Amino acid sequence: MNQTYLLEWLDLLVTFTLNPSKTNVNAITAVQSKAIVEKTLEQTLFIQSQFKIKIFSLNKEKQIKIIVGNYHSSLIIFLDNVIERSHNVEFERPDLKEVINMLISCFDELLSFIETRFPNYLTLDMRVPATYLVVSKKKLKQKIDKLKSSATFTVNDKRSTAILFDNLYSFVNSKRNKKITFRQVLYRKQLIKELELLGFLDRADLQSSSLNEILIYMNFNSRSFISYFTQCVADKINCCESPTDKMENLLLCFKEFNQIHSKDGVILNPNHQDIKIILSDWFKHEMIYLEKKLHFSVVPLRSIDKKPNQTAVIDATSDKVLCKLSIDQTALILRASDELKILIAKSMNHVFKTIVPFLSTPNKVNLSYDSMRSKSYVAEDRDKKIVIETLERMIKQIKEY
């Protein structure tokens, strides 16, 4: 294993050169301060490059975890020391203050580098040191302010944007002395990085759904966002009048939702379920509800007269046969009848073309034979279940004849 200590120069600088208890800091000249600033910049880039080489040369996960953890802890200690020194009177000199600010920036960048590239090797549920938290919140707030003022978010859903920034500002502005973990800080850093990528898209490429996709990808399991997202889908579904159209719209929304990828190992609130699980369950419950409405829907009847003992009948002006099954379910029966040669025609298309024009459903009078034929090839489990139950009832009925 390569035992080279990459932080050696920075370690000596913080521990001895800039330590008033061990060195006469006032003896450092402005020229030397400038050289330290330039050297610090070089070291920041050098350490990142060499650290990657060091990690990729290791084969054992345990070794990598130890190296990453040790460097991460050391950088936090250095950052604490530098922030503490910044309050000393010796560092009020402009050139030395520039040195301190450069070191704070250097350690922050190196910490972000390790946390972004090697998060799986860090103990993320440990409490963040106070000084590190102050620096992280300050930098996060600067990035949040920049994001909020950018034109990027004027294209996106205003309510989602408000929920997002309320959450981010609540985190960076919080003064409560509660435990903040590395996981919580790292999540915000990763989320902001994803949000910044929106700024690289052309205005023409931006869509109102772009932000929602990022929040789902980043497992932003905020209760406010989940409630708003489901309400948006519900509003979209409720624009349709018939249960069949509602179901088709819901299935389309569910399909679009399932196509959104999710980032492994990230979550806004570890104490709640993943957003994918929560929203998938919501979609499934909505589908079950609509399925029951379809299955038990009452056929609209028109009374011949007002007499209480008169039986209501279906509109006699229609020459179509009303089928209580949905379009998808009827399609399954016709397809199976063709393939089993119960209905014999020159082609399956001919079966649908001949029969479908004479059928209607409780929610649609004029059916497209071509559309029904296409749907017979994408059978949903719930439709198969209903068809099977219907056929079983028919079998039971025939047995009683």
PDB file of N, CA and C in Angstrom, residues 25-88:
ATOM      1  N   VAL A  25       3.987  34.455  13.933  1.00  0.00           N
ATOM      2  CA  VAL A  25       3.212  34.653  12.711  1.00  0.00           C
ATOM      3  C   VAL A  25       3.472  36.030  12.104  1.00  0.00           C
ATOM      4  N   ASN A  26       3.730  37.008  12.948  1.00  0.00           N
ATOM      5  CA  ASN A  26       3.972  38.368  12.459  1.00  0.00           C
ATOM      6  C   ASN A  26       5.241  38.465  11.611  1.00  0.00           C
ATOM      7  N   ALA A  27       6.098  37.462  11.734  1.00  0.00           N
ATOM      8  CA  ALA A  27       7.343  37.476  10.955  1.00  0.00           C
ATOM      9  C   ALA A  27       7.115  37.065   9.500  1.00  0.00           C
ATOM     10  N   ILE A  28       5.943  36.518   9.224  1.00  0.00           N
ATOM     11  CA  ILE A  28       5.620  36.127   7.852  1.00  0.00           C
ATOM     12  C   ILE A  28       5.404  37.384   7.019  1.00  0.00           C
ATOM     13  N   THR A  29       6.112  37.504   5.927  1.00  0.00           N
ATOM     14  CA  THR A  29       6.013  38.696   5.079  1.00  0.00           C
ATOM     15  C   THR A  29       4.842  38.580   4.105  1.00  0.00           C
ATOM     16  N   ALA A  30       4.504  39.707   3.483  1.00  0.00           N
ATOM     17  CA  ALA A  30       3.427  39.725   2.493  1.00  0.00           C
ATOM     18  C   ALA A  30       3.773  38.850   1.298  1.00  0.00           C
ATOM     19  N   VAL A  31       5.064  38.840   0.930  1.00  0.00           N
ATOM     20  CA  VAL A  31       5.518  38.001  -0.186  1.00  0.00           C
ATOM     21  C   VAL A  31       5.340  36.528   0.150  1.00  0.00           C
ATOM     22  N   GLN A  32       5.698  36.177   1.395  1.00  0.00           N
ATOM     23  CA  GLN A  32       5.539  34.788   1.838  1.00  0.00           C
ATOM     24  C   GLN A  32       4.057  34.399   1.887  1.00  0.00           C
ATOM     25  N   SER A  33       3.220  35.343   2.315  1.00  0.00           N
ATOM     26  CA  SER A  33       1.772  35.082   2.353  1.00  0.00           C
ATOM     27  C   SER A  33       1.245  34.780   0.951  1.00  0.00           C
ATOM     28  N   LYS A  34       1.678  35.568  -0.019  1.00  0.00           N
ATOM     29  CA  LYS A  34       1.260  35.349  -1.400  1.00  0.00           C
ATOM     30  C   LYS A  34       1.709  33.982  -1.895  1.00  0.00           C
ATOM     31  N   ALA A  35       2.960  33.604  -1.519  1.00  0.00           N
ATOM     32  CA  ALA A  35       3.484  32.295  -1.924  1.00  0.00           C
ATOM     33  C   ALA A  35       2.667  31.163  -1.299  1.00  0.00           C
ATOM     34  N   ILE A  36       2.233  31.368  -0.038  1.00  0.00           N
ATOM     35  CA  ILE A  36       1.417  30.352   0.650  1.00  0.00           C
ATOM     36  C   ILE A  36       0.074  30.188  -0.064  1.00  0.00           C
ATOM     37  N   VAL A  37      -0.534  31.301  -0.453  1.00  0.00           N
ATOM     38  CA  VAL A  37      -1.812  31.250  -1.160  1.00  0.00           C
ATOM     39  C   VAL A  37      -1.675  30.479  -2.467  1.00  0.00           C
ATOM     40  N   GLU A  38      -0.630  30.776  -3.235  1.00  0.00           N
ATOM     41  CA  GLU A  38      -0.406  30.096  -4.516  1.00  0.00           C
ATOM     42  C   GLU A  38      -0.124  28.611  -4.314  1.00  0.00           C
ATOM     43  N   LYS A  39       0.679  28.313  -3.290  1.00  0.00           N
ATOM     44  CA  LYS A  39       1.008  26.912  -2.997  1.00  0.00           C
ATOM     45  C   LYS A  39      -0.241  26.147  -2.546  1.00  0.00           C
ATOM     46  N   THR A  40      -1.110  26.813  -1.795  1.00  0.00           N
ATOM     47  CA  THR A  40      -2.351  26.178  -1.334  1.00  0.00           C
ATOM     48  C   THR A  40      -3.237  25.806  -2.517  1.00  0.00           C
ATOM     49  N   LEU A  41      -3.333  26.704  -3.495  1.00  0.00           N
ATOM     50  CA  LEU A  41      -4.099  26.415  -4.706  1.00  0.00           C
ATOM     51  C   LEU A  41      -3.538  25.190  -5.422  1.00  0.00           C
ATOM     52  N   GLU A  42      -2.229  25.126  -5.551  1.00  0.00           N
ATOM     53  CA  GLU A  42      -1.572  23.986  -6.203  1.00  0.00           C
ATOM     54  C   GLU A  42      -1.855  22.694  -5.445  1.00  0.00           C
ATOM     55  N   GLN A  43      -1.756  22.762  -4.121  1.00  0.00           N
ATOM     56  CA  GLN A  43      -1.954  21.574  -3.287  1.00  0.00           C
ATOM     57  C   GLN A  43      -3.392  21.060  -3.386  1.00  0.00           C
ATOM     58  N   THR A  44      -4.343  21.968  -3.502  1.00  0.00           N
ATOM     59  CA  THR A  44      -5.752  21.567  -3.605  1.00  0.00           C
ATOM     60  C   THR A  44      -5.970  20.672  -4.817  1.00  0.00           C
ATOM     61  N   LEU A  45      -5.415  21.074  -5.940  1.00  0.00           N
ATOM     62  CA  LEU A  45      -5.545  20.277  -7.169  1.00  0.00           C
ATOM     63  C   LEU A  45      -4.702  19.011  -7.107  1.00  0.00           C
ATOM     64  N   PHE A  46      -3.487  19.152  -6.574  1.00  0.00           N
ATOM     65  CA  PHE A  46      -2.568  18.010  -6.490  1.00  0.00           C
ATOM     66  C   PHE A  46      -3.152  16.902  -5.606  1.00  0.00           C
ATOM     67  N   ILE A  47      -3.690  17.284  -4.453  1.00  0.00           N
ATOM     68  CA  ILE A  47      -4.216  16.287  -3.505  1.00  0.00           C
ATOM     69  C   ILE A  47      -5.392  15.529  -4.112  1.00  0.00           C
ATOM     70  N   GLN A  48      -6.269  16.237  -4.813  1.00  0.00           N
ATOM     71  CA  GLN A  48      -7.418  15.570  -5.442  1.00  0.00           C
ATOM     72  C   GLN A  48      -6.955  14.536  -6.468  1.00  0.00           C
ATOM     73  N   SER A  49      -5.997  14.917  -7.285  1.00  0.00           N
ATOM     74  CA  SER A  49      -5.486  14.012  -8.316  1.00  0.00           C
ATOM     75  C   SER A  49      -4.806  12.793  -7.707  1.00  0.00           C
ATOM     76  N   GLN A  50      -3.930  13.028  -6.739  1.00  0.00           N
ATOM     77  CA  GLN A  50      -3.189  11.932  -6.118  1.00  0.00           C
ATOM     78  C   GLN A  50      -4.074  11.049  -5.237  1.00  0.00           C
ATOM     79  N   PHE A  51      -5.079  11.654  -4.648  1.00  0.00           N
ATOM     80  CA  PHE A  51      -5.978  10.877  -3.790  1.00  0.00           C
ATOM     81  C   PHE A  51      -6.736   9.838  -4.616  1.00  0.00           C
ATOM     82  N   LYS A  52      -7.186  10.233  -5.806  1.00  0.00           N
ATOM     83  CA  LYS A  52      -7.873   9.278  -6.690  1.00  0.00           C
ATOM     84  C   LYS A  52      -6.948   8.127  -7.064  1.00  0.00           C
ATOM     85  N   ILE A  53      -5.705   8.451  -7.398  1.00  0.00           N
ATOM     86  CA  ILE A  53      -4.724   7.413  -7.745  1.00  0.00           C
ATOM     87  C   ILE A  53      -4.504   6.482  -6.564  1.00  0.00           C
ATOM     88  N   LYS A  54      -4.421   7.079  -5.383  1.00  0.00           N
ATOM     89  CA  LYS A  54      -4.185   6.307  -4.151  1.00  0.00           C
ATOM     90  C   LYS A  54      -5.324   5.330  -3.885  1.00  0.00           C
ATOM     91  N   ILE A  55      -6.550   5.809  -4.044  1.00  0.00           N
ATOM     92  CA  ILE A  55      -7.725   4.971  -3.770  1.00  0.00           C
ATOM     93  C   ILE A  55      -7.863   3.853  -4.797  1.00  0.00           C
ATOM     94  N   PHE A  56      -7.661   4.197  -6.072  1.00  0.00           N
ATOM     95  CA  PHE A  56      -7.830   3.195  -7.130  1.00  0.00           C
ATOM     96  C   PHE A  56      -6.713   2.151  -7.157  1.00  0.00           C
ATOM     97  N   SER A  57      -5.653   2.402  -6.420  1.00  0.00           N
ATOM     98  CA  SER A  57      -4.568   1.415  -6.338  1.00  0.00           C
ATOM     99  C   SER A  57      -4.848   0.355  -5.272  1.00  0.00           C
ATOM    100  N   LEU A  58      -5.894   0.600  -4.457  1.00  0.00           N
ATOM    101  CA  LEU A  58      -6.250  -0.340  -3.390  1.00  0.00           C
ATOM    102  C   LEU A  58      -7.287  -1.339  -3.876  1.00  0.00           C
ATOM    103  N   ASN A  59      -7.223  -2.543  -3.362  1.00  0.00           N
ATOM    104  CA  ASN A  59      -8.145  -3.601  -3.783  1.00  0.00           C
ATOM    105  C   ASN A  59      -9.183  -3.948  -2.719  1.00  0.00           C
ATOM    106  N   LYS A  60      -8.848  -3.686  -1.471  1.00  0.00           N
ATOM    107  CA  LYS A  60      -9.733  -4.098  -0.382  1.00  0.00           C
ATOM    108  C   LYS A  60     -10.619  -2.936   0.079  1.00  0.00           C
ATOM    109  N   GLU A  61     -11.898  -3.245   0.232  1.00  0.00           N
ATOM    110  CA  GLU A  61     -12.864  -2.238   0.663  1.00  0.00           C
ATOM    111  C   GLU A  61     -12.499  -1.667   2.034  1.00  0.00           C
ATOM    112  N   LYS A  62     -12.007  -2.512   2.906  1.00  0.00           N
ATOM    113  CA  LYS A  62     -11.655  -2.074   4.264  1.00  0.00           C
ATOM    114  C   LYS A  62     -10.534  -1.049   4.223  1.00  0.00           C
ATOM    115  N   GLN A  63      -9.530  -1.275   3.373  1.00  0.00           N
ATOM    116  CA  GLN A  63      -8.424  -0.333   3.250  1.00  0.00           C
ATOM    117  C   GLN A  63      -8.913   1.022   2.742  1.00  0.00           C
ATOM    118  N   ILE A  64      -9.781   0.971   1.725  1.00  0.00           N
ATOM    119  CA  ILE A  64     -10.317   2.214   1.161  1.00  0.00           C
ATOM    120  C   ILE A  64     -11.103   2.987   2.216  1.00  0.00           C
ATOM    121  N   LYS A  65     -11.930   2.277   2.974  1.00  0.00           N
ATOM    122  CA  LYS A  65     -12.747   2.911   4.018  1.00  0.00           C
ATOM    123  C   LYS A  65     -11.865   3.600   5.056  1.00  0.00           C
ATOM    124  N   ILE A  66     -10.770   2.962   5.435  1.00  0.00           N
ATOM    125  CA  ILE A  66      -9.863   3.537   6.432  1.00  0.00           C
ATOM    126  C   ILE A  66      -9.202   4.801   5.887  1.00  0.00           C
ATOM    127  N   ILE A  67      -8.685   4.712   4.648  1.00  0.00           N
ATOM    128  CA  ILE A  67      -8.005   5.863   4.032  1.00  0.00           C
ATOM    129  C   ILE A  67      -8.963   7.046   3.891  1.00  0.00           C
ATOM    130  N   VAL A  68     -10.145   6.795   3.331  1.00  0.00           N
ATOM    131  CA  VAL A  68     -11.124   7.869   3.118  1.00  0.00           C
ATOM    132  C   VAL A  68     -11.534   8.489   4.452  1.00  0.00           C
ATOM    133  N   GLY A  69     -11.810   7.641   5.442  1.00  0.00           N
ATOM    134  CA  GLY A  69     -12.212   8.137   6.762  1.00  0.00           C
ATOM    135  C   GLY A  69     -11.135   8.963   7.428  1.00  0.00           C
ATOM    136  N   ASN A  70      -9.875   8.509   7.326  1.00  0.00           N
ATOM    137  CA  ASN A  70      -8.763   9.234   7.965  1.00  0.00           C
ATOM    138  C   ASN A  70      -8.543  10.603   7.331  1.00  0.00           C
ATOM    139  N   TYR A  71      -8.564  10.653   6.005  1.00  0.00           N
ATOM    140  CA  TYR A  71      -8.344  11.934   5.331  1.00  0.00           C
ATOM    141  C   TYR A  71      -9.512  12.895   5.599  1.00  0.00           C
ATOM    142  N   HIS A  72     -10.701  12.365   5.598  1.00  0.00           N
ATOM    143  CA  HIS A  72     -11.878  13.196   5.861  1.00  0.00           C
ATOM    144  C   HIS A  72     -11.814  13.786   7.266  1.00  0.00           C
ATOM    145  N   SER A  73     -11.464  12.968   8.261  1.00  0.00           N
ATOM    146  CA  SER A  73     -11.364  13.438   9.647  1.00  0.00           C
ATOM    147  C   SER A  73     -10.255  14.470   9.799  1.00  0.00           C
ATOM    148  N   SER A  74      -9.116  14.230   9.136  1.00  0.00           N
ATOM    149  CA  SER A  74      -7.981  15.152   9.229  1.00  0.00           C
ATOM    150  C   SER A  74      -8.337  16.520   8.660  1.00  0.00           C
ATOM    151  N   LEU A  75      -9.032  16.514   7.523  1.00  0.00           N
ATOM    152  CA  LEU A  75      -9.410  17.782   6.892  1.00  0.00           C
ATOM    153  C   LEU A  75     -10.373  18.571   7.773  1.00  0.00           C
ATOM    154  N   ILE A  76     -11.271  17.882   8.458  1.00  0.00           N
ATOM    155  CA  ILE A  76     -12.198  18.568   9.368  1.00  0.00           C
ATOM    156  C   ILE A  76     -11.437  19.188  10.535  1.00  0.00           C
ATOM    157  N   ILE A  77     -10.456  18.473  11.055  1.00  0.00           N
ATOM    158  CA  ILE A  77      -9.635  19.004  12.156  1.00  0.00           C
ATOM    159  C   ILE A  77      -8.873  20.244  11.701  1.00  0.00           C
ATOM    160  N   PHE A  78      -8.284  20.178  10.506  1.00  0.00           N
ATOM    161  CA  PHE A  78      -7.562  21.341   9.968  1.00  0.00           C
ATOM    162  C   PHE A  78      -8.504  22.527   9.799  1.00  0.00           C
ATOM    163  N   LEU A  79      -9.697  22.258   9.280  1.00  0.00           N
ATOM    164  CA  LEU A  79     -10.672  23.323   9.073  1.00  0.00           C
ATOM    165  C   LEU A  79     -11.052  23.967  10.403  1.00  0.00           C
ATOM    166  N   ASP A  80     -11.275  23.142  11.426  1.00  0.00           N
ATOM    167  CA  ASP A  80     -11.592  23.666  12.762  1.00  0.00           C
ATOM    168  C   ASP A  80     -10.480  24.569  13.273  1.00  0.00           C
ATOM    169  N   ASN A  81      -9.227  24.111  13.109  1.00  0.00           N
ATOM    170  CA  ASN A  81      -8.081  24.882  13.598  1.00  0.00           C
ATOM    171  C   ASN A  81      -7.970  26.227  12.888  1.00  0.00           C
ATOM    172  N   VAL A  82      -8.138  26.204  11.575  1.00  0.00           N
ATOM    173  CA  VAL A  82      -8.001  27.441  10.795  1.00  0.00           C
ATOM    174  C   VAL A  82      -9.096  28.439  11.163  1.00  0.00           C
ATOM    175  N   ILE A  83     -10.334  27.951  11.310  1.00  0.00           N
ATOM    176  CA  ILE A  83     -11.439  28.844  11.687  1.00  0.00           C
ATOM    177  C   ILE A  83     -11.198  29.444  13.066  1.00  0.00           C
ATOM    178  N   GLU A  84     -10.679  28.636  13.970  1.00  0.00           N
ATOM    179  CA  GLU A  84     -10.366  29.127  15.315  1.00  0.00           C
ATOM    180  C   GLU A  84      -9.260  30.190  15.259  1.00  0.00           C
ATOM    181  N   ARG A  85      -8.232  29.954  14.413  1.00  0.00           N
ATOM    182  CA  ARG A  85      -7.132  30.914  14.286  1.00  0.00           C
ATOM    183  C   ARG A  85      -7.591  32.233  13.668  1.00  0.00           C
ATOM    184  N   SER A  86      -8.628  32.150  12.825  1.00  0.00           N
ATOM    185  CA  SER A  86      -9.082  33.356  12.127  1.00  0.00           C
ATOM    186  C   SER A  86      -9.559  34.441  13.083  1.00  0.00           C
ATOM    187  N   HIS A  87      -9.868  34.066  14.328  1.00  0.00           N
ATOM    188  CA  HIS A  87     -10.334  35.036  15.319  1.00  0.00           C
ATOM    189  C   HIS A  87      -9.179  35.683  16.077  1.00  0.00           C
ATOM    190  N   ASN A  88      -7.958  35.182  15.877  1.00  0.00           N
ATOM    191  CA  ASN A  88      -6.789  35.748  16.558  1.00  0.00           C
ATOM    192  C   ASN A  88      -6.412  37.093  15.957  1.00  0.00           C
TER     193      ASN A  88
END
